[in-house]
Short mmCIF file of C-alpha atoms and ligand atoms in Angstrom, two decimals:
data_model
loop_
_atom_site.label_atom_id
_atom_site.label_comp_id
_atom_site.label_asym_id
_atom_site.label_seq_id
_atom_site.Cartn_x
_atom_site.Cartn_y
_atom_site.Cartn_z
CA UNK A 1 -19.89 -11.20 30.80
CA UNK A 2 -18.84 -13.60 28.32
CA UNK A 3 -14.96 -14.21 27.68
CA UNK A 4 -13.44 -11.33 25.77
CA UNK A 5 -12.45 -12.57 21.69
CA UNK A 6 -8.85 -11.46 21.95
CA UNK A 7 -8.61 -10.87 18.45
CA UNK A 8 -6.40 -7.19 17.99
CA UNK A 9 -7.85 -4.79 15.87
CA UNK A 10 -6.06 -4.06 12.14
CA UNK A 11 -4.33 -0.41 12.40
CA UNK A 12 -6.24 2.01 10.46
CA UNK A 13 -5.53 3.06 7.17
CA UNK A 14 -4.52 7.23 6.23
CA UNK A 15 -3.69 8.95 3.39
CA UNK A 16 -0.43 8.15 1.46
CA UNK A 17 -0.32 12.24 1.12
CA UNK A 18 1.05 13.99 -1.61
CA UNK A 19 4.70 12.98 -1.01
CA UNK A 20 4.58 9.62 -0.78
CA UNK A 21 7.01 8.98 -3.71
CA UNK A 22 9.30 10.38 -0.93
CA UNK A 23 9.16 6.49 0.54
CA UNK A 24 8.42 4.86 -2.41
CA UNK A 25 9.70 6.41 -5.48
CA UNK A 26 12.33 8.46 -4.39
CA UNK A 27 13.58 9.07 -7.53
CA UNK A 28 10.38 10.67 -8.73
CA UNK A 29 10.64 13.50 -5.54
CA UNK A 30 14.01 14.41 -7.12
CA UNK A 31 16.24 12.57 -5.38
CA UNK A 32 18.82 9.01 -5.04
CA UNK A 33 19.04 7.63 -1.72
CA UNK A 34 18.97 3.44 -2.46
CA UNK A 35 21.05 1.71 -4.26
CA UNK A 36 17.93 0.26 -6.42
CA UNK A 37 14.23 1.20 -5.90
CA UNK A 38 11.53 -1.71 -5.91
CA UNK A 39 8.82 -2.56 -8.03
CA UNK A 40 10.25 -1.27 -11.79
CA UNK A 41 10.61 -4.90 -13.42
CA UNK A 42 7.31 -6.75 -13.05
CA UNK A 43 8.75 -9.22 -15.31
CA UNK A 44 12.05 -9.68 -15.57
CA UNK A 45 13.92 -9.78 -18.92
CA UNK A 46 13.21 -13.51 -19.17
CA UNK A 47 9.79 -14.41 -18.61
CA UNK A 48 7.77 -16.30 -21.70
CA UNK A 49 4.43 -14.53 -22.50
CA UNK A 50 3.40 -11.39 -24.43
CA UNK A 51 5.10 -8.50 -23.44
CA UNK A 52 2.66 -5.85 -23.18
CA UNK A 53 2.28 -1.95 -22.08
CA UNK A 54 -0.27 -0.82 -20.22
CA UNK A 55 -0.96 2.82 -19.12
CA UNK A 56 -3.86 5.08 -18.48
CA UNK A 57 -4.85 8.39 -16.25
CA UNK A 58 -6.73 8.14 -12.87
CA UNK A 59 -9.56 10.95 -13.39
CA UNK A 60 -11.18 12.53 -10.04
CA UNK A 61 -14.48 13.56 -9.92
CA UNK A 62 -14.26 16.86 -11.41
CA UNK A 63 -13.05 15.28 -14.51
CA UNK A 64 -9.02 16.06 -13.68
CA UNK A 65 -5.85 13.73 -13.90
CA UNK A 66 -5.43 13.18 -10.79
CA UNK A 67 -1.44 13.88 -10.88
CA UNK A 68 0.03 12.38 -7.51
CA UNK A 69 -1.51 8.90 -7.36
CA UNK A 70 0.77 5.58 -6.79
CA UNK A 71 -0.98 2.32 -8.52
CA UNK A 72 0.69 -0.98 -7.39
CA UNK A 73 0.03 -3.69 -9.33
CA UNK A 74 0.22 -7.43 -8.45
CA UNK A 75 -0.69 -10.48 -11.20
CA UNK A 76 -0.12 -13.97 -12.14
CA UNK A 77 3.03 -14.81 -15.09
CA UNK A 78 1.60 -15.85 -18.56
CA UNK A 79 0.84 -18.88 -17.22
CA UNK A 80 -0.93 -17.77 -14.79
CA UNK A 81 1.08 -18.65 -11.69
CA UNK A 82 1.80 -16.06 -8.91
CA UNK A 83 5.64 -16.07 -7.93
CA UNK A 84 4.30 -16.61 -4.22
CA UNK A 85 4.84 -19.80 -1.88
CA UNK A 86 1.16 -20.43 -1.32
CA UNK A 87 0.66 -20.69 -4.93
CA UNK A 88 0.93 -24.37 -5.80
CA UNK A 89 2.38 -24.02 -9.08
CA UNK A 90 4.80 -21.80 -8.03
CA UNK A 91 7.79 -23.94 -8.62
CA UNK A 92 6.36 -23.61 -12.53
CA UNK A 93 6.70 -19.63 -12.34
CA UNK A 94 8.61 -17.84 -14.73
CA UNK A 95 12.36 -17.49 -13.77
CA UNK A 96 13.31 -13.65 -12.98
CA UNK A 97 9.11 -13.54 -12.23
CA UNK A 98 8.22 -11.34 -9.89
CA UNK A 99 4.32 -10.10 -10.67
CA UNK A 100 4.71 -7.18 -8.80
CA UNK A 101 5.08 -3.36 -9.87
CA UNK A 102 5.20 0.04 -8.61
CA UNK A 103 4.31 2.94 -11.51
CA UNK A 104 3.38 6.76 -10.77
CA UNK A 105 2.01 9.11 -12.74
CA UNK A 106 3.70 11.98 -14.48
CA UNK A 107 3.32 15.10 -12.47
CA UNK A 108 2.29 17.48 -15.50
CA UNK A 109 0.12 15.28 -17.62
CA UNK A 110 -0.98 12.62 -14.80
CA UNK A 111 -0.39 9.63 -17.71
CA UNK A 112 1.02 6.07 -16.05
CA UNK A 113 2.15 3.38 -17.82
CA UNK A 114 4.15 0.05 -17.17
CA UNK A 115 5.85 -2.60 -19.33
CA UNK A 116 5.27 -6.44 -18.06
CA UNK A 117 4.19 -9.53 -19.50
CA UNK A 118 0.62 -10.67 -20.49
CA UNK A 119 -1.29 -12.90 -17.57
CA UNK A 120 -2.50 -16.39 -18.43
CA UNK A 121 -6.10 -17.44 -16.87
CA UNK A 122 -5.72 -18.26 -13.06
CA UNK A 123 -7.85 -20.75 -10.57
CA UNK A 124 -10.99 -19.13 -9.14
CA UNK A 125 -13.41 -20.55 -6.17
CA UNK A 126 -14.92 -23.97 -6.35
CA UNK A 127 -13.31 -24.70 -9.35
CA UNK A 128 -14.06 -22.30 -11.52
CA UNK A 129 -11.37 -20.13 -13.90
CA UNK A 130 -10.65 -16.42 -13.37
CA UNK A 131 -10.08 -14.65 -16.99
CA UNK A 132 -6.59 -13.05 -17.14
CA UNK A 133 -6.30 -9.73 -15.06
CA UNK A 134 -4.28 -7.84 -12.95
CA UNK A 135 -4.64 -6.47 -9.53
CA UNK A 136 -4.52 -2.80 -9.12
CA UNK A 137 -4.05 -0.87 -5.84
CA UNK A 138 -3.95 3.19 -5.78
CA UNK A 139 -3.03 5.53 -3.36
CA UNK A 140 -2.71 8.98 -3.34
CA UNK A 141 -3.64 12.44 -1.71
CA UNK A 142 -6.97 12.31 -0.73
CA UNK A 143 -7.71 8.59 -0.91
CA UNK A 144 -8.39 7.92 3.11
CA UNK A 145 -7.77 4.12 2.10
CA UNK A 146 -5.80 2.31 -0.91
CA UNK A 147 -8.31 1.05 -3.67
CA UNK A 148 -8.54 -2.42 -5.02
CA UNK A 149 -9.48 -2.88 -8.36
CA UNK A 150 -8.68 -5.48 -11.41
CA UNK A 151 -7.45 -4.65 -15.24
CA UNK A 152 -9.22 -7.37 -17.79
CA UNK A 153 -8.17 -7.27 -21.32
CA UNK A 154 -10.41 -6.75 -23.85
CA UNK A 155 -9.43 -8.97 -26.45
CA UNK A 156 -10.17 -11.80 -23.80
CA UNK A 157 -14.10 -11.45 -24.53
CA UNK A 158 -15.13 -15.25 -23.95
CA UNK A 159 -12.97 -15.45 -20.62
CA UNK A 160 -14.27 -12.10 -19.87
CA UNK A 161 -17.78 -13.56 -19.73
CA UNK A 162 -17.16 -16.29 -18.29
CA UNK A 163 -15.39 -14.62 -15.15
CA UNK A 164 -16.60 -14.81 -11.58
CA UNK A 165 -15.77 -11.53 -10.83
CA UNK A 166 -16.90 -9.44 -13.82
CA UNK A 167 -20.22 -11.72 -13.13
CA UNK A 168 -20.78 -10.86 -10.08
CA UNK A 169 -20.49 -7.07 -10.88
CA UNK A 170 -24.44 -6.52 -10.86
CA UNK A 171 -24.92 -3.66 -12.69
CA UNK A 172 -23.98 -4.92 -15.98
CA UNK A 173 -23.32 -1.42 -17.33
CA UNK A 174 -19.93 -0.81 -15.43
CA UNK A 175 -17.95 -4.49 -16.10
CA UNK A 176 -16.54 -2.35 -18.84
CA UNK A 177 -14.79 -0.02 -16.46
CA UNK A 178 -12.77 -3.13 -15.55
CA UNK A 179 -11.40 -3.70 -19.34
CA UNK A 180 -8.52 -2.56 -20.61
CA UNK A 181 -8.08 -1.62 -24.37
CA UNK A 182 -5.65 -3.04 -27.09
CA UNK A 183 -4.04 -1.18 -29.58
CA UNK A 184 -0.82 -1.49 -31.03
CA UNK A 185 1.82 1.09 -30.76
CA UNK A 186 4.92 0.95 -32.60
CA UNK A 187 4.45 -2.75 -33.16
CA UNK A 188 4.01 -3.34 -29.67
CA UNK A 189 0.54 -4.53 -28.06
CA UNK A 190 -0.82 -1.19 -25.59
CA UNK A 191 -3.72 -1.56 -23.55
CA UNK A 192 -5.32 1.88 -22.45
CA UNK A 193 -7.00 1.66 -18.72
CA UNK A 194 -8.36 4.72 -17.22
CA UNK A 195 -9.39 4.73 -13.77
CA UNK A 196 -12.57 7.05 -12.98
CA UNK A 197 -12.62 7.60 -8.98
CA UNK A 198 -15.86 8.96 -8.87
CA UNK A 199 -18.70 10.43 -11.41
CA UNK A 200 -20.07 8.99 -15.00
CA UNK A 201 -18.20 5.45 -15.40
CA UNK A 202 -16.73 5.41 -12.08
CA UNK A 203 -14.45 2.20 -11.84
CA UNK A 204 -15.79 -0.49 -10.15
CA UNK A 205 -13.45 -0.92 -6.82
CA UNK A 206 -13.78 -3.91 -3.99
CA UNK A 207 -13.30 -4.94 -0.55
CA UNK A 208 -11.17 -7.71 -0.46
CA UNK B 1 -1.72 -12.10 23.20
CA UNK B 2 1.53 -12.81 21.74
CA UNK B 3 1.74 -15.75 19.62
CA UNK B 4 5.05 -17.25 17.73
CA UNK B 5 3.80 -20.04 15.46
CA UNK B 6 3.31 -18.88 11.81
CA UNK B 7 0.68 -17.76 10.63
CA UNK B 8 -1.48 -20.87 8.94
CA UNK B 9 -3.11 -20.66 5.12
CA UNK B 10 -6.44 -20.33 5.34
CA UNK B 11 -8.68 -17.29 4.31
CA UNK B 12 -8.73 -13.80 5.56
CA UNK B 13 -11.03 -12.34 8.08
CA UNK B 14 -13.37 -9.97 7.01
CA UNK B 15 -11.94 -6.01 6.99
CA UNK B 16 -13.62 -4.53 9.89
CA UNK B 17 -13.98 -0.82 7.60
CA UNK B 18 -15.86 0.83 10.79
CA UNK B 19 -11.95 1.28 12.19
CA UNK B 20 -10.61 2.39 9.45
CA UNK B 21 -11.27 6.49 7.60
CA UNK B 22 -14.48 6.32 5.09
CA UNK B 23 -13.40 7.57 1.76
CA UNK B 24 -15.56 10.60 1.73
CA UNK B 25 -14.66 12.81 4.83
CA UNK B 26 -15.44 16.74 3.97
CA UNK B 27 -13.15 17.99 6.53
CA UNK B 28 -10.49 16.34 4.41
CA UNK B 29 -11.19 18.69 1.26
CA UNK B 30 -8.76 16.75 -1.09
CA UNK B 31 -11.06 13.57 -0.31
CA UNK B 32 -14.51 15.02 -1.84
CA UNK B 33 -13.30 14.55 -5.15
CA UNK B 34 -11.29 11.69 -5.35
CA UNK B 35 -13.50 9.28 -3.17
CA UNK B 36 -15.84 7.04 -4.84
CA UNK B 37 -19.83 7.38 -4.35
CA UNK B 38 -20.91 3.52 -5.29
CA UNK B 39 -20.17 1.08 -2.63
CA UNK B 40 -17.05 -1.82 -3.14
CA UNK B 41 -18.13 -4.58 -4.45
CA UNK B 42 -17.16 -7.62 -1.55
CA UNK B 43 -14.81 -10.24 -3.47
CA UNK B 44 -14.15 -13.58 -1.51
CA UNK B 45 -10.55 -14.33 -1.60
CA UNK B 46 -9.10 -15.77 -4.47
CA UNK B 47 -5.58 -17.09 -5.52
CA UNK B 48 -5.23 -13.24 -6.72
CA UNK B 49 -5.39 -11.46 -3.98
CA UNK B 50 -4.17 -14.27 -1.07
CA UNK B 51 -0.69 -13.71 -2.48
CA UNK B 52 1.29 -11.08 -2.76
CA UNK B 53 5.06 -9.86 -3.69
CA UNK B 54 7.53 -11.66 -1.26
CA UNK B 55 10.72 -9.49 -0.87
CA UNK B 56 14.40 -10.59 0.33
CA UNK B 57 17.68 -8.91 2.05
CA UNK B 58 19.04 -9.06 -1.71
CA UNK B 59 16.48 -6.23 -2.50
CA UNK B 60 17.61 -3.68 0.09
CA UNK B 61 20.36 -2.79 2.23
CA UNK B 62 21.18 -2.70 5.83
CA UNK B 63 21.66 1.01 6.30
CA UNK B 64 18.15 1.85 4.47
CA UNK B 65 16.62 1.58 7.97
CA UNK B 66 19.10 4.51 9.41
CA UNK B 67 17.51 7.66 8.31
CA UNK B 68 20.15 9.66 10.11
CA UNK B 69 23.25 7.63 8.30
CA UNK B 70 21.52 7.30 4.66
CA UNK B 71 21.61 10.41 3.13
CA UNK B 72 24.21 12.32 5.54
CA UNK B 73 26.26 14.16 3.23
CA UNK B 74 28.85 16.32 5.65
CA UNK B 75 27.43 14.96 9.03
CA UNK B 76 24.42 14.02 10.88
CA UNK B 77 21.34 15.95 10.20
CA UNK B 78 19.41 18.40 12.56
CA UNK B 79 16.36 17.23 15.14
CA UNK B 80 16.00 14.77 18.07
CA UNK B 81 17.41 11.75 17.53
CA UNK B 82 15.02 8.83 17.90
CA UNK B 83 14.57 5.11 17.41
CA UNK B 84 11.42 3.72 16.14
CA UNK B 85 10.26 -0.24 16.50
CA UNK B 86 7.68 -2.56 16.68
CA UNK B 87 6.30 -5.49 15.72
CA UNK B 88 4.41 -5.90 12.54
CA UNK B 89 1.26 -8.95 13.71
CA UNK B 90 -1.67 -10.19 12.70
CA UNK B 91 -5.05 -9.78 14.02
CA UNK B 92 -4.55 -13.41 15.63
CA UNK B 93 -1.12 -11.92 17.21
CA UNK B 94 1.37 -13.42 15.54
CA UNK B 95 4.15 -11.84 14.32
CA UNK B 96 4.26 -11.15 10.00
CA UNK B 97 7.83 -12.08 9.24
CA UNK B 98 10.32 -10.82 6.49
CA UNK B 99 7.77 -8.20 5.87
CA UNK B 100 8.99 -5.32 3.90
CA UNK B 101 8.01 -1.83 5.87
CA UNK B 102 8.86 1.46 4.47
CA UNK B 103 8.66 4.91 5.86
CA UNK B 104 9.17 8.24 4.88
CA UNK B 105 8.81 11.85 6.54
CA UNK B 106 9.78 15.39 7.16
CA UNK B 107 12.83 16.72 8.54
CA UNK B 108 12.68 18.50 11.52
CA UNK B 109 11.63 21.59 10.53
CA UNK B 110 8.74 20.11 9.09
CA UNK B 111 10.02 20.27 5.19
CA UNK B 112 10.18 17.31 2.54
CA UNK B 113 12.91 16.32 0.48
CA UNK B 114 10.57 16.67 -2.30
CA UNK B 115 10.28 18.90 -5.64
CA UNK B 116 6.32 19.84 -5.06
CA UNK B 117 7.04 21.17 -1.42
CA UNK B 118 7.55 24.26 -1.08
CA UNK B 119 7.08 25.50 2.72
CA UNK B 120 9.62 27.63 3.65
CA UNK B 121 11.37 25.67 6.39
CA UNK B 122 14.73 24.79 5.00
CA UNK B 123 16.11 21.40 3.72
CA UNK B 124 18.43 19.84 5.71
CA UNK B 125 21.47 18.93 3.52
CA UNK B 126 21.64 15.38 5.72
CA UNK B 127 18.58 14.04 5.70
CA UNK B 128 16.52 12.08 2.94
CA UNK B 129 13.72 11.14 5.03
CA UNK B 130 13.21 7.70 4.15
CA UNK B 131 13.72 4.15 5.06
CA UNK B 132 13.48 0.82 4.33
CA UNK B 133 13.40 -2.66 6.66
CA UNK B 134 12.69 -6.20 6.61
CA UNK B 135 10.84 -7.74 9.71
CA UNK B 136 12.76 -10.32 11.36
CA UNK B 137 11.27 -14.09 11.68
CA UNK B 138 9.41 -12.74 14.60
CA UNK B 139 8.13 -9.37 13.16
CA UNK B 140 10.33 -7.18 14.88
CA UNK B 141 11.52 -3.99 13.19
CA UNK B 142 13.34 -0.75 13.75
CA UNK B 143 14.86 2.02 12.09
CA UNK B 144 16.89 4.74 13.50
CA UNK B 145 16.08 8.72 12.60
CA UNK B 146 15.16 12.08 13.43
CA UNK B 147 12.09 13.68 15.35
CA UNK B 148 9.60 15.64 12.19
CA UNK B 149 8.66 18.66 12.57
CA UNK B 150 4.55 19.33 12.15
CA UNK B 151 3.90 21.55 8.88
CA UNK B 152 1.30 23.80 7.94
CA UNK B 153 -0.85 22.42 4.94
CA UNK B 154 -4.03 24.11 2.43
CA UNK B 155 -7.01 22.56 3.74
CA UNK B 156 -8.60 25.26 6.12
CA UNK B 157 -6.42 28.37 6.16
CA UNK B 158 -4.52 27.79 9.68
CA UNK B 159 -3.91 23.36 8.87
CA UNK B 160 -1.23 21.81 10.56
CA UNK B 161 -0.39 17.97 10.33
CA UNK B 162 0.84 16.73 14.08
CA UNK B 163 4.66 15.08 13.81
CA UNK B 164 4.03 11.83 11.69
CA UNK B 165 5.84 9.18 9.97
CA UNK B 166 4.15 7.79 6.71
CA UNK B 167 4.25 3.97 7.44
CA UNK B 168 3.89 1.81 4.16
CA UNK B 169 3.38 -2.22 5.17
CA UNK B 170 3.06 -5.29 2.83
CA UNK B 171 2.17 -8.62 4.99
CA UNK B 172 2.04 -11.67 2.83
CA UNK B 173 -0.87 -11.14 1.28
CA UNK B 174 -2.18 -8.13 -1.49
CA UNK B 175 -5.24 -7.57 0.79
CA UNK B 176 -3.30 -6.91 3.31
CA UNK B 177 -1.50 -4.04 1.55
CA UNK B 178 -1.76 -0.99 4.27
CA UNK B 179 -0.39 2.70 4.37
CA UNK B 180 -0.47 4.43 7.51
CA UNK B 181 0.98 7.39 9.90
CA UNK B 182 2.54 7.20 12.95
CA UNK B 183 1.78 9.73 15.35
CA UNK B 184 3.87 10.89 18.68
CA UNK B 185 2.43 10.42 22.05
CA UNK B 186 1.46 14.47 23.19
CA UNK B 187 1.16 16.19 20.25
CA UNK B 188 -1.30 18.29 20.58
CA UNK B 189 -2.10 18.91 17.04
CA UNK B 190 -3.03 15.14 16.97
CA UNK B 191 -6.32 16.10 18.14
CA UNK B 192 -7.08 19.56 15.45
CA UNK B 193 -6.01 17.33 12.26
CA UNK B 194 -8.47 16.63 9.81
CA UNK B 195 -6.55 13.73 8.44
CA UNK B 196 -6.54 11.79 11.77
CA UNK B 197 -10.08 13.13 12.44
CA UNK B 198 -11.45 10.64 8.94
CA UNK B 199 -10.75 8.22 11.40
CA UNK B 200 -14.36 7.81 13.09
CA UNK B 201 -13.00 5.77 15.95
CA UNK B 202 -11.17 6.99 18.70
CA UNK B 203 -9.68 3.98 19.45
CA UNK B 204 -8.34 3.37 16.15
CA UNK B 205 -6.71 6.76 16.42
CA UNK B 206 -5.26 6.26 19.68
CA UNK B 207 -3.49 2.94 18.07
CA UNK B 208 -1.86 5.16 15.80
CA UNK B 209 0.10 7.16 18.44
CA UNK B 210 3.21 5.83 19.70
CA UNK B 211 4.19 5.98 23.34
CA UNK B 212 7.68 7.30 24.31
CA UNK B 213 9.83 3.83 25.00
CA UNK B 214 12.21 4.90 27.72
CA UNK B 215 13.72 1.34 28.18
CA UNK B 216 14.23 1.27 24.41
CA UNK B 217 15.93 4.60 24.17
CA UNK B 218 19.47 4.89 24.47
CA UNK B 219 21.65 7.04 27.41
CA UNK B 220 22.81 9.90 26.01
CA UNK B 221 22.05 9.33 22.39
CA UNK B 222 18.66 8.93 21.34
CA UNK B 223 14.99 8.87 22.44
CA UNK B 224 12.33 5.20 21.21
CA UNK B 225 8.69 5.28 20.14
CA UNK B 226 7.18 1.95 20.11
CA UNK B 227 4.78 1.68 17.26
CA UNK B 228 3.29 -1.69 16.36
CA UNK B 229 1.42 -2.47 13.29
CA UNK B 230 -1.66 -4.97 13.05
CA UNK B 231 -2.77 -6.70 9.38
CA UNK B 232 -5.48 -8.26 8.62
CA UNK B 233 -5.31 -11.89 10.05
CA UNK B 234 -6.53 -15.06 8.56
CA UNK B 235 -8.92 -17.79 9.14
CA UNK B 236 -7.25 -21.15 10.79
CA UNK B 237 -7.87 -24.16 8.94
CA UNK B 238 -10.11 -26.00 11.62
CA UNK B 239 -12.41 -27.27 8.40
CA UNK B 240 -11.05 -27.95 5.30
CA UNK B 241 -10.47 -24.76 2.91
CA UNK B 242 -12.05 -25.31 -0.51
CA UNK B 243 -11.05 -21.83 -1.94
CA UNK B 244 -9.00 -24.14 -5.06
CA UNK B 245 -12.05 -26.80 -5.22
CA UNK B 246 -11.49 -29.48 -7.36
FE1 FE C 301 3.20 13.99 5.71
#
């Protein structure tokens, strides 16, 4: 027998359930138990950048809003440094930065949305340059495991192509499930992002 | 294996996805339509997903890990008084400090605090059902609550979940973003539930049940269950990591 690799074994992933705003977004299960919940203010009121909205629906298979779902959403400031200490810019981030958001979806019409700042372009591998984006992560009733997936902007079409990631997506045909779409609202810059779980135009998701 | 030294930079092992539930598991209905059919696309780590949010004591506070003190309203609420800690690690066995872990969960009759459940056990006026905690430096947590009850649930006609804390865990890292449940040592419905049964591997199951911790219980006031939590661990620097280049 060769020596055992002591390595433990990650705990295994279940469902977030249907009542997970329970833990998360009290609030939203009818409720006020903490003095503040997290993950509201991606930004803070100070940050430079674009300040933009972004919302969509998450759509199941059968074609339905899927109406329970939690997204998390994680991204770099407008300069495209992550308010984290193993970012090496990070004593450059934006003051009152924090990059990171909670949002979940209205129960009736299943429509998310959240208000933050525009990302700049971050470092990739080897040198290379990532095209602005955020990181998504959903839960929700029925999804065994959270789902990783990244928002590009569409009116970021030559960083778009040159991206590592959207390259690497072989089939050409579903980058665009990645790209978010601008429109203005009000005045104010919206970018529409649907996310397809399963059937025609399913979203592209990864292991990280 | 118990290791103290912090955990180093460097990139993060592989996700070993034969422990953890497959998205599409039929005997979990709500999964057939909401799992995806193409495979995930493998991303090497990048800046992006090696960090993550990094939370402080300013964002919570210290009774948000006492589920039986921080929603009493005209006493204590109903159900068997228990402690649960543990130590949130990494797959190398070091402890994740200042790690944010959140739980939430029934009362003990089994019923949410929440406007889309309706089973008819009753609300108990004292008890919100969740919590909020910090690790300390050596990824130690605990918080203090009541026992759930199991509840019946529409997936075959006679569903019941086993007693089960939803267990929501950051680490330092966005890849190492995990949401869990916490099963009780004995349940017997552990064993008939199609949500523990997407799990394919016994093993991983059995690390989701926590033993009864007599030595961490306290006389005449209040039963422990240990639970620990593993993330993902990460890659020591023995060779020099080129993920920035340059
Ligand atoms: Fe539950």
């Amino acid at each position: 027998m060769p020596q055992p690799l002591d390595y433990l074994r990650e705990t295994a992933s279940q469902t977030a359930g249907p009542y997970v705003h329970i833990g998360l977004a009290p609030g939203a299960a009818g409720f006020q138990i903490f003095r503040r919940e997290l993950g509201w203010d991606i930004a803070g009121p100070n940050a430079p950048g674009e300040r933009i909205r972004v919302e969509g629906i998450v759509i199941d298979g059968t074609g339905s809003p899927v109406k329970d779902v939690l997204l998390e959403v994680w991204q770099a400031d407008a300069n495209g440094v992550h308010a984290h200490p193993e970012d090496q810019r990070r004593d450059q981030a934006a003051e009152g930065f924090r990059g990171w958001g909670r949002v979940i979806t209205d129960f009736d019409t299943g429509l998310w949305a959240f208000d933050t700042v525009k990302p700049g372009p971050v470092p990739g591998r080897n040198g290379s340059r990532q095209a602005p984006h955020i990181s998504l992560w959903i839960v929700a009733r029925g999804i065994n495991i959270g789902l990783h997936t990244r928002l590009y902007f569409d009116d970021e079409a030559e960083a778009n192509a040159a991206d590592p990631v959207l390259n690497m997506i072989e089939h050409v045909n579903r980058r665009p499930t990645l790209i978010a779409q601008r429109s203005m609202r009000d005045g104010s810059p919206v970018y529409r992002f649907d996310i397809r779980l399963q059937g025609d135009n399913e979203t592209v998701f990864f292991d990280l | 294996m118990l290791r103290n030294d912090k955990p180093r930079p460097g990139e993060f092992f592989q996700r070993d996805r034969s422990l953890h539930p497959p998205q599409y598991t039929p005997g979990y209905k709500t999964s057939v339509a909401r799992s995806p059919r193409y495979a995930l696309l493998s991303l090497e780590n990048t800046i992006s997903e090696m960090t993550g949010p990094v939370f402080g004591h300013n964002d919570i506070d210290p009774i948000d890990n006492d589920l039986i003190k921080n929603y009493a309203k005209t006493g204590d609420p109903i159900g068997e008084r228990i402690i649960v800690h543990g130590r949130v690690l990494d797959e190398s066995g070091r402890g994740v400090p200042n790690t944010l872990v959140e739980i939430w969960q029934a009362n003990a009759g089994g019923r949410y605090r929440h406007k889309k459940d309706t089973y008819l056990a009753p609300i108990d006026p004292n008890f919100g059902g969740c919590g909020r905690t910090l690790t300390d430096e050596n990824g130690f947590y605990f918080f203090r609550t009541v026992k759930p009850g199991a509840y019946p649930w529409r997936n075959y006609v006679n569903s019941w979940r086993p007693a089960h804390i939803h267990v929501s865990v950051f680490g330092t890292s966005f890849v190492q973003r995990l949401i869990t449940q916490m099963y009780f040592e004995g349940d017997p419905l552990i064993k008939v539930c199609p949500i523990v049964n997407t799990i394919p591997d016994p093993q991983a199951i059995d690390q989701l049940i926590a033993p009864l911790d007599m030595n961490a219980a306290i006389p005449l006031d209040c039963l422990a269950y240990k639970f620990d939590i593993v993330l993902r661990g990460r890659r020591s620097t023995l060779f020099e990591n080129r993920l920035e280049g340059n």
